[in-house]
Short mmCIF file of C-alpha atoms in Angstrom, two decimals:
data_model
loop_
_atom_site.label_atom_id
_atom_site.label_comp_id
_atom_site.label_asym_id
_atom_site.label_seq_id
_atom_site.Cartn_x
_atom_site.Cartn_y
_atom_site.Cartn_z
CA MET A 25 93.60 95.53 92.46
CA THR A 26 97.31 96.02 92.93
CA LYS A 27 98.41 96.76 96.45
CA THR A 28 100.09 100.15 96.59
CA PRO A 29 103.16 100.43 98.94
CA SER A 30 99.49 106.35 100.18
CA GLU A 31 96.98 125.23 94.24
CA PRO A 32 93.82 125.24 92.53
CA GLY A 33 94.24 126.35 88.94
CA THR A 34 96.52 125.11 86.18
CA PRO A 35 98.85 127.50 84.37
CA SER A 36 98.84 127.68 80.60
CA ARG A 37 101.27 125.54 78.67
CA SER A 38 103.23 128.58 77.56
CA SER A 39 103.67 129.79 81.14
CA ARG A 40 104.55 126.28 82.31
CA SER A 41 107.10 125.99 79.55
CA SER A 42 108.62 129.35 80.42
CA ARG A 43 108.79 128.51 84.10
CA SER A 44 110.20 125.10 83.30
CA SER A 45 113.13 126.55 81.36
CA ARG A 46 113.77 129.15 84.05
CA SER A 47 113.64 126.45 86.75
CA SER A 48 116.07 124.30 84.78
CA ARG A 49 118.54 127.18 84.58
CA SER A 50 117.99 127.81 88.29
CA SER A 51 118.68 124.16 89.01
CA ARG A 52 122.05 124.30 87.27
CA SER A 53 123.07 127.55 88.91
CA SER A 54 121.90 126.99 92.48
CA ARG A 55 123.33 123.62 93.41
CA SER A 56 125.57 125.37 95.87
CA SER A 57 122.45 125.87 98.00
CA THR A 58 122.35 122.15 98.78
CA PRO A 59 124.02 121.49 102.16
CA SER A 60 126.85 119.39 100.71
CA THR A 61 129.65 120.82 102.87
CA PRO A 62 130.09 120.14 106.60
CA SER A 63 129.37 123.77 107.48
CA ALA A 64 126.26 123.86 105.30
CA ALA A 65 125.05 120.58 106.78
CA LYS A 66 125.63 121.95 110.29
CA ALA A 67 123.63 125.08 109.44
CA ALA A 68 120.80 122.96 108.03
CA GLY A 69 120.77 120.90 111.23
CA ALA A 70 120.58 124.04 113.33
CA ARG A 71 117.62 125.31 111.28
CA THR A 72 115.79 122.04 111.84
CA ARG A 73 116.40 122.08 115.59
CA THR A 74 115.00 125.60 115.97
CA ALA A 75 111.97 125.17 113.68
CA PRO A 76 108.55 125.09 115.38
CA VAL A 77 107.24 121.64 116.30
CA LEU A 78 103.92 120.44 114.91
CA SER A 79 102.09 117.76 116.88
CA ALA A 80 100.48 114.79 115.16
CA ARG A 81 97.06 116.42 115.63
CA ALA A 82 98.29 119.72 114.17
CA LEU A 83 99.67 117.85 111.16
CA ASN A 84 96.43 115.95 110.88
CA ARG A 85 94.27 119.07 110.83
CA ALA A 86 96.55 120.86 108.34
CA THR A 87 96.54 117.86 106.00
CA LEU A 88 92.77 117.39 106.23
CA ASP A 89 92.33 121.06 105.40
CA ARG A 90 94.53 120.80 102.29
CA GLN A 91 92.72 117.61 101.30
CA LEU A 92 89.28 119.29 101.47
CA LEU A 93 88.32 116.91 104.29
CA LEU A 94 88.07 119.33 107.18
CA ARG A 95 85.04 120.85 105.48
CA ARG A 96 83.47 120.16 102.09
CA SER A 97 84.20 122.77 99.44
CA ALA A 98 81.08 124.52 98.17
CA GLY A 99 82.72 126.60 95.45
CA LEU A 100 85.30 124.30 93.87
CA SER A 101 84.45 122.50 90.63
CA VAL A 102 85.23 118.84 90.02
CA GLU A 103 88.04 119.77 87.64
CA GLY A 104 89.35 122.33 90.11
CA ALA A 105 89.37 119.76 92.91
CA VAL A 106 91.21 117.17 90.78
CA THR A 107 93.74 119.85 89.84
CA HIS A 108 94.27 120.96 93.44
CA LEU A 109 94.61 117.37 94.68
CA LEU A 110 97.11 116.51 91.92
CA GLY A 111 94.90 113.63 90.85
CA LEU A 112 92.92 110.89 92.55
CA GLN A 113 93.66 107.19 92.94
CA ALA A 114 91.61 105.35 90.32
CA GLN A 115 92.62 101.70 90.42
CA ASN A 116 88.92 100.86 90.19
CA VAL A 117 86.09 102.88 88.65
CA LYS A 118 84.25 104.07 91.77
CA PRO A 119 87.01 105.39 94.10
CA PRO A 120 87.36 108.84 92.45
CA TYR A 121 83.59 109.33 92.77
CA TYR A 122 83.59 108.42 96.47
CA ALA A 123 86.72 110.54 97.03
CA LEU A 124 85.04 113.64 95.62
CA ALA A 125 81.76 112.93 97.42
CA ALA A 126 83.72 113.22 100.67
CA ARG A 127 85.30 116.51 99.59
CA LEU A 128 82.79 118.52 97.54
CA GLU A 129 79.43 119.89 98.59
CA GLY A 130 76.64 118.73 96.28
CA PHE A 131 78.89 116.43 94.26
CA ASP A 132 77.12 114.86 91.28
CA PRO A 133 78.85 111.81 89.74
CA GLN A 134 77.68 112.88 86.30
CA ASP A 135 79.89 115.98 86.56
CA LEU A 136 83.00 113.81 86.83
CA SER A 137 81.71 111.35 84.25
CA GLY A 138 81.02 114.16 81.80
CA LEU A 139 84.57 115.49 82.12
CA LEU A 140 85.92 112.02 81.37
CA ALA A 141 83.65 111.72 78.33
CA GLU A 142 84.83 115.14 77.08
CA ARG A 143 88.47 114.11 77.70
CA ASP A 144 89.07 116.93 80.18
CA LEU A 145 89.96 114.21 82.71
CA VAL A 146 91.80 110.96 81.97
CA ARG A 147 92.83 107.77 83.75
CA ILE A 148 96.56 107.08 83.43
CA VAL A 149 99.45 105.41 85.29
CA THR A 150 101.44 108.06 87.14
CA MET A 151 102.47 108.14 90.79
CA ARG A 152 103.55 104.89 92.44
CA SER A 153 102.83 102.99 89.21
CA THR A 154 99.09 103.14 89.86
CA ILE A 155 96.16 104.43 87.86
CA HIS A 156 95.25 108.01 88.74
CA LEU A 157 92.51 110.31 87.53
CA HIS A 158 94.14 113.52 86.26
CA THR A 159 93.24 116.61 84.32
CA ALA A 160 94.39 116.51 80.72
CA ASP A 161 97.09 119.09 81.47
CA ASP A 162 98.45 117.12 84.42
CA ALA A 163 98.42 113.85 82.49
CA LEU A 164 100.73 115.44 79.93
CA THR A 165 103.12 116.89 82.52
CA LEU A 166 103.09 114.65 85.58
CA ARG A 167 103.63 111.48 83.56
CA PRO A 168 106.93 112.76 82.06
CA LEU A 169 107.96 113.93 85.54
CA VAL A 170 107.65 110.41 86.99
CA GLN A 171 109.02 108.60 83.94
CA GLY A 172 112.20 107.77 85.85
CA ALA A 173 110.15 105.68 88.27
CA ARG A 174 108.52 103.86 85.35
CA ASP A 175 111.99 103.14 83.95
CA ARG A 176 113.03 101.61 87.29
CA GLU A 177 109.87 99.52 87.32
CA LEU A 178 110.70 98.25 83.86
CA HIS A 179 114.13 97.15 85.07
CA ALA A 180 112.43 94.56 87.28
CA PHE A 181 111.16 92.82 84.11
CA ARG A 182 114.52 92.72 82.34
CA LYS A 183 114.76 88.91 82.37
CA GLY A 184 111.54 88.61 80.40
CA LEU A 185 112.76 91.26 77.95
CA ALA A 186 116.13 89.74 76.99
CA GLY A 187 116.94 90.73 73.41
CA VAL A 188 114.07 93.23 73.18
CA ASP A 189 114.84 96.65 71.69
CA LEU A 190 112.78 98.90 73.94
CA ALA A 191 112.75 101.82 71.50
CA GLU A 192 111.41 99.55 68.78
CA LEU A 193 108.87 98.08 71.21
CA ALA A 194 107.62 101.54 72.13
CA ALA A 195 107.27 102.52 68.47
CA LEU A 196 105.41 99.31 67.60
CA ALA A 197 103.11 99.63 70.62
CA ARG A 198 102.39 103.30 69.89
CA ALA A 199 101.43 102.53 66.31
CA ALA A 200 99.12 99.74 67.46
CA VAL A 201 97.23 101.65 70.18
CA GLU A 202 96.94 104.80 68.07
CA GLU A 203 95.45 102.73 65.25
CA GLU A 204 92.77 101.61 67.70
CA PRO A 205 92.63 101.31 71.50
CA ARG A 206 93.93 97.93 72.67
CA THR A 207 93.56 95.86 75.80
CA MET A 208 96.72 94.56 77.45
CA LYS A 209 95.95 91.12 75.97
CA GLN A 210 95.64 92.62 72.49
CA LEU A 211 98.85 94.56 73.02
CA ARG A 212 100.67 91.34 73.93
CA GLU A 213 99.34 89.75 70.75
CA VAL A 214 100.77 92.63 68.71
CA LEU A 215 104.20 92.48 70.32
CA LEU A 216 104.78 88.75 70.76
CA PRO A 217 105.26 87.87 67.05
CA ARG A 218 108.18 90.33 66.92
CA TRP A 219 109.80 88.87 70.07
CA PRO A 220 108.44 85.31 70.38
CA ASP A 221 111.01 84.32 73.02
CA ALA A 222 110.16 87.18 75.38
CA ASP A 223 107.74 86.92 78.29
CA PRO A 224 104.34 88.14 76.99
CA GLN A 225 103.42 89.91 80.22
CA SER A 226 106.77 91.69 80.33
CA LEU A 227 106.22 92.96 76.79
CA ALA A 228 102.90 94.55 77.73
CA VAL A 229 104.35 96.02 80.94
CA ALA A 230 107.22 97.48 78.91
CA ALA A 231 104.72 99.22 76.65
CA ARG A 232 102.82 100.60 79.66
CA CYS A 233 106.04 101.86 81.26
CA SER A 234 107.46 103.35 78.06
CA LEU A 235 104.34 105.12 76.82
CA PRO A 236 101.81 107.43 78.50
CA LEU A 237 98.83 105.11 78.02
CA VAL A 238 95.38 106.30 79.05
CA GLN A 239 92.27 104.21 79.62
CA VAL A 240 89.70 105.24 77.05
CA THR A 241 86.01 105.64 77.83
CA PRO A 242 83.51 104.15 78.52
CA ARG A 243 85.88 102.82 81.19
CA GLY A 244 85.50 105.08 84.21
CA LEU A 245 82.12 106.57 83.30
CA TRP A 246 79.45 106.53 86.01
CA GLY A 247 76.82 103.85 85.54
CA GLN A 248 78.53 102.39 82.48
CA SER A 249 80.92 99.52 82.01
CA GLY A 250 83.83 98.84 79.74
CA GLN A 251 87.01 96.83 79.70
CA VAL A 252 90.38 98.54 80.01
CA ALA A 253 91.43 99.64 76.52
CA LEU A 254 94.46 101.85 76.02
CA THR A 255 95.79 104.49 73.69
CA THR A 256 98.42 107.21 74.11
CA ALA A 257 97.61 110.40 75.98
CA GLU A 258 98.73 112.46 72.98
CA HIS A 259 96.38 110.61 70.64
CA TRP A 260 93.41 110.69 73.04
CA LEU A 261 93.84 114.36 73.90
CA GLY A 262 94.75 115.51 70.41
CA ARG A 263 97.89 117.38 71.39
CA PRO A 264 101.58 116.57 71.81
CA GLY A 265 103.13 115.55 75.09
CA GLU A 266 104.93 118.07 77.25
CA PRO A 267 108.70 118.03 77.86
CA VAL A 268 109.87 116.78 81.22
CA PRO A 269 109.13 119.68 83.59
CA ALA A 270 111.37 120.92 86.35
CA PRO A 271 109.96 119.50 89.60
CA ASP A 272 109.84 122.84 91.44
CA ALA A 273 106.25 123.73 90.55
CA THR A 274 105.06 120.22 91.42
CA VAL A 275 106.76 120.43 94.83
CA LEU A 276 104.82 123.61 95.56
CA ARG A 277 101.57 122.00 94.40
CA TYR A 278 102.27 118.91 96.49
CA LEU A 279 102.74 121.06 99.59
CA ALA A 280 99.48 122.89 98.82
CA ALA A 281 97.61 119.57 98.74
CA PHE A 282 99.54 117.42 101.24
CA GLY A 283 101.72 119.70 103.35
CA PRO A 284 103.38 120.27 105.67
CA ALA A 285 105.65 117.50 104.40
CA SER A 286 109.19 116.21 104.40
CA VAL A 287 111.37 115.47 101.39
CA LYS A 288 110.73 111.75 101.93
CA ASP A 289 107.00 112.39 102.05
CA MET A 290 106.98 113.83 98.55
CA GLN A 291 109.33 111.15 97.28
CA THR A 292 106.87 108.55 98.57
CA TRP A 293 103.95 110.29 96.86
CA ALA A 294 105.70 110.63 93.51
CA GLY A 295 107.80 107.48 93.55
CA LEU A 296 110.83 109.67 92.83
CA THR A 297 114.22 110.02 94.50
CA ARG A 298 116.78 112.79 94.94
CA LEU A 299 114.34 115.61 95.59
CA ARG A 300 116.39 117.08 98.45
CA GLU A 301 118.13 119.48 96.08
CA VAL A 302 114.80 120.80 94.83
CA PHE A 303 113.57 121.50 98.36
CA GLU A 304 116.84 123.22 99.20
CA ARG A 305 116.52 125.38 96.11
CA LEU A 306 113.00 126.33 97.19
CA ARG A 307 113.87 126.77 100.88
CA PRO A 308 113.95 130.59 100.77
CA ARG A 309 110.33 130.52 99.56
CA LEU A 310 109.09 128.05 102.17
CA ARG A 311 108.39 127.78 105.90
CA THR A 312 109.90 124.94 107.89
CA PHE A 313 108.66 122.97 110.90
CA ARG A 314 109.55 119.79 112.75
CA ASP A 315 107.36 116.86 113.60
CA GLU A 316 107.50 115.30 117.05
CA SER A 317 110.31 112.98 115.90
CA GLY A 318 112.44 115.92 114.75
CA VAL A 319 111.92 115.39 110.99
CA GLU A 320 112.06 118.64 109.03
CA LEU A 321 108.80 119.58 107.31
CA PHE A 322 108.38 122.14 104.53
CA ASP A 323 105.32 124.22 103.77
CA LEU A 324 104.07 127.15 101.75
CA PRO A 325 104.40 130.46 103.59
CA ASP A 326 100.69 131.32 103.45
CA ALA A 327 99.29 127.79 103.84
CA PRO A 328 96.55 127.34 106.45
CA HIS A 329 97.34 125.74 109.81
CA PRO A 330 94.09 125.07 111.68
CA ASP A 331 94.25 124.73 115.42
CA ALA A 332 94.98 121.17 116.55
CA ASP A 333 91.65 121.12 118.40
CA THR A 334 89.61 122.06 115.33
CA PRO A 335 86.74 119.54 115.05
CA ALA A 336 87.27 117.04 112.23
CA PRO A 337 84.07 115.51 110.83
CA ALA A 338 83.61 111.84 110.07
CA ARG A 339 84.43 110.95 106.47
CA LEU A 340 83.99 107.85 104.30
CA LEU A 341 86.90 107.36 101.91
CA PRO A 342 87.46 104.85 99.11
CA GLU A 343 90.18 102.22 99.05
CA PHE A 344 93.69 103.57 98.54
CA ASP A 345 92.63 107.19 98.98
CA ASN A 346 95.63 109.46 98.47
CA LEU A 347 95.22 110.78 102.02
CA LEU A 348 96.58 107.43 103.24
CA LEU A 349 99.34 106.94 100.66
CA SER A 350 101.08 110.25 100.10
CA HIS A 351 103.50 110.49 103.03
CA ALA A 352 106.43 108.38 104.14
CA ASP A 353 105.21 108.80 107.71
CA ARG A 354 101.46 108.17 107.71
CA SER A 355 100.98 108.64 111.44
CA ARG A 356 99.40 112.05 110.78
CA VAL A 357 96.32 110.05 109.66
CA VAL A 358 96.98 106.41 110.58
CA PRO A 359 97.45 105.65 114.29
CA PRO A 360 100.50 103.37 114.72
CA GLU A 361 98.38 100.54 116.12
CA TYR A 362 96.27 100.51 112.93
CA LYS A 363 99.16 100.44 110.48
CA GLY A 364 98.70 97.85 107.73
CA ARG A 365 95.07 97.15 108.53
CA THR A 366 93.46 98.76 105.50
CA TRP A 367 94.24 95.89 103.16
CA LYS A 368 94.41 92.10 103.12
CA GLY A 369 96.66 90.49 100.55
CA ASN A 370 96.02 92.40 97.33
CA PHE A 371 92.61 93.64 98.44
CA ALA A 372 92.19 97.12 99.88
CA TYR A 373 89.29 98.24 102.06
CA SER A 374 87.36 101.48 101.97
CA VAL A 375 88.08 103.34 105.22
CA PHE A 376 86.45 105.86 107.51
CA LEU A 377 87.85 108.67 109.61
CA ALA A 378 86.71 109.57 113.12
CA ASP A 379 88.16 112.67 114.76
CA GLY A 380 90.32 113.03 111.65
CA PHE A 381 92.15 109.72 111.99
CA LEU A 382 91.73 106.29 110.44
CA ALA A 383 89.23 104.43 112.64
CA GLY A 384 88.02 101.43 110.63
CA VAL A 385 86.72 100.11 107.30
CA TRP A 386 83.33 100.19 105.63
CA ARG A 387 81.68 98.18 102.90
CA ILE A 388 78.51 98.13 100.85
CA LYS A 389 76.75 94.99 99.73
CA GLU A 390 73.43 94.12 98.18
CA GLY A 391 70.59 93.29 100.55
CA ALA A 392 69.15 89.79 100.29
CA GLY A 393 65.59 88.73 99.65
CA GLN A 394 64.31 92.10 98.50
CA ALA A 395 61.97 92.68 95.56
CA LYS A 396 63.60 96.06 94.98
CA ARG A 397 67.31 96.74 95.11
CA SER A 398 68.54 97.49 98.61
CA VAL A 399 72.02 97.93 100.03
CA ILE A 400 73.61 97.47 103.42
CA LEU A 401 76.48 99.70 104.53
CA THR A 402 78.46 98.22 107.41
CA PHE A 403 81.07 99.97 109.53
CA GLU A 404 83.77 97.76 111.04
CA PRO A 405 85.72 99.84 113.57
CA PHE A 406 89.26 99.11 114.73
CA GLY A 407 88.47 100.36 118.23
CA LYS A 408 85.62 101.63 120.36
CA LEU A 409 83.65 104.54 118.90
CA THR A 410 81.92 107.15 121.02
CA ARG A 411 78.19 107.68 120.66
CA ALA A 412 78.89 111.02 118.98
CA GLN A 413 81.24 109.40 116.47
CA ARG A 414 78.69 106.71 115.64
CA GLY A 415 76.13 109.46 115.09
CA GLU A 416 78.46 111.37 112.74
CA LEU A 417 79.26 108.23 110.77
CA THR A 418 75.58 107.41 110.45
CA GLU A 419 74.91 110.89 109.08
CA GLU A 420 77.74 110.51 106.56
CA ALA A 421 76.43 107.12 105.49
CA GLU A 422 72.92 108.49 105.06
CA ARG A 423 74.30 111.35 103.00
CA LEU A 424 76.09 108.89 100.74
CA LEU A 425 73.27 106.38 100.44
CA SER A 426 70.52 108.92 99.87
CA GLY A 427 72.45 110.83 97.22
CA PRO A 428 73.12 110.32 93.51
CA LEU A 429 75.92 107.80 94.16
CA ASN A 430 73.37 105.24 95.31
CA GLU A 431 70.41 104.08 93.22
CA ALA A 432 68.98 101.59 95.71
CA ALA A 433 65.36 101.84 96.75
CA THR A 434 66.21 101.18 100.40
CA TYR A 435 69.32 101.01 102.54
CA ASP A 436 70.43 99.88 105.95
CA ILE A 437 73.37 101.13 108.06
CA ARG A 438 75.01 98.81 110.53
CA PHE A 439 77.95 98.79 112.93
CA GLY A 440 79.91 95.55 113.12
CA THR A 441 82.01 94.35 116.00
CA VAL A 442 85.45 95.79 116.60
CA ILE A 443 87.93 94.16 114.20
CA GLU A 444 90.86 92.41 115.85
CA ARG A 445 93.76 91.62 113.52
#
């Protein structure tokens, strides 16, 4: 696994296209709204100073609510949840399943698996250069939106691509993967004869950065296995790619799923830069707050803001869950003393929340010496847990291990010693 540096409903393509063109015209005509003059900058500073302050706990509860983690949703479908959350981290096969089990009441892994098999959901590189599970519509729009970040990533491999015509490479790679899905090794074997002096790995990375490549099934299906084989999103979904959308609608969707948030927060989530102008353009439609450090936060005007003392249930989350990766300042979920403790080298741990905040890691392993399959789930806390918190975590573990995500005959739940790192 590669170490990562953390509104329900999808409009039709025609409406998206119409809004996109209107937003583009708005972008060209409203740049004067950006505080580029001293007086405008002074006014913006005054707005920030007078905006209401949200405590870390208030931010935590608001974010958990948007992330469907303050209470499980009983009426939202799997596709609706993936749409609302703007995708799920999917570096490995199981994380999206665990992520939805923590968020949806009565989640059945076959529901997600079936949507993948029907190509309503796909696995594709988007935000932060990592594999995400997206709806088909979002795969065709979010990938073009973050293409600039993929271009910057490609620049890091320029030495291995000396003399390579990237347009020709993209055309050759597209023809190959649309003829039949290819692994990265097979893609290198297609490209290397044309550029024998190039670095083979850089050639394959260039194809991945230049083209919207999806992982074809059976990869990602529940209870099945399959190596990573790639084809283009357009070929897999049977429809052309979308033009690069204006970012305005995605900003609003990001705030619905991750807000309240700063400009830097969204830039961290998307791997994009220069989004300040977009937020300024949208400012008349948004509410603003400050965090306890004085950073300006934006939010939708009708977004929920639960009381800071609202109880937050224990939750078990997979490695690299988007809750932990989608803000520049992660202190709304990650206590400062626990920063950097959810991974070791290139390996990321599954984590658990207690009272809404990161409180430790958990792992599942096979039991030893059993005639029938058994599993052991172990919690490894970062600090002392209360008796009530241990009880909540035990209930969550039992829910997970007794449900359709676990096929073991027996299971055991254990609490390890406090981890000191």
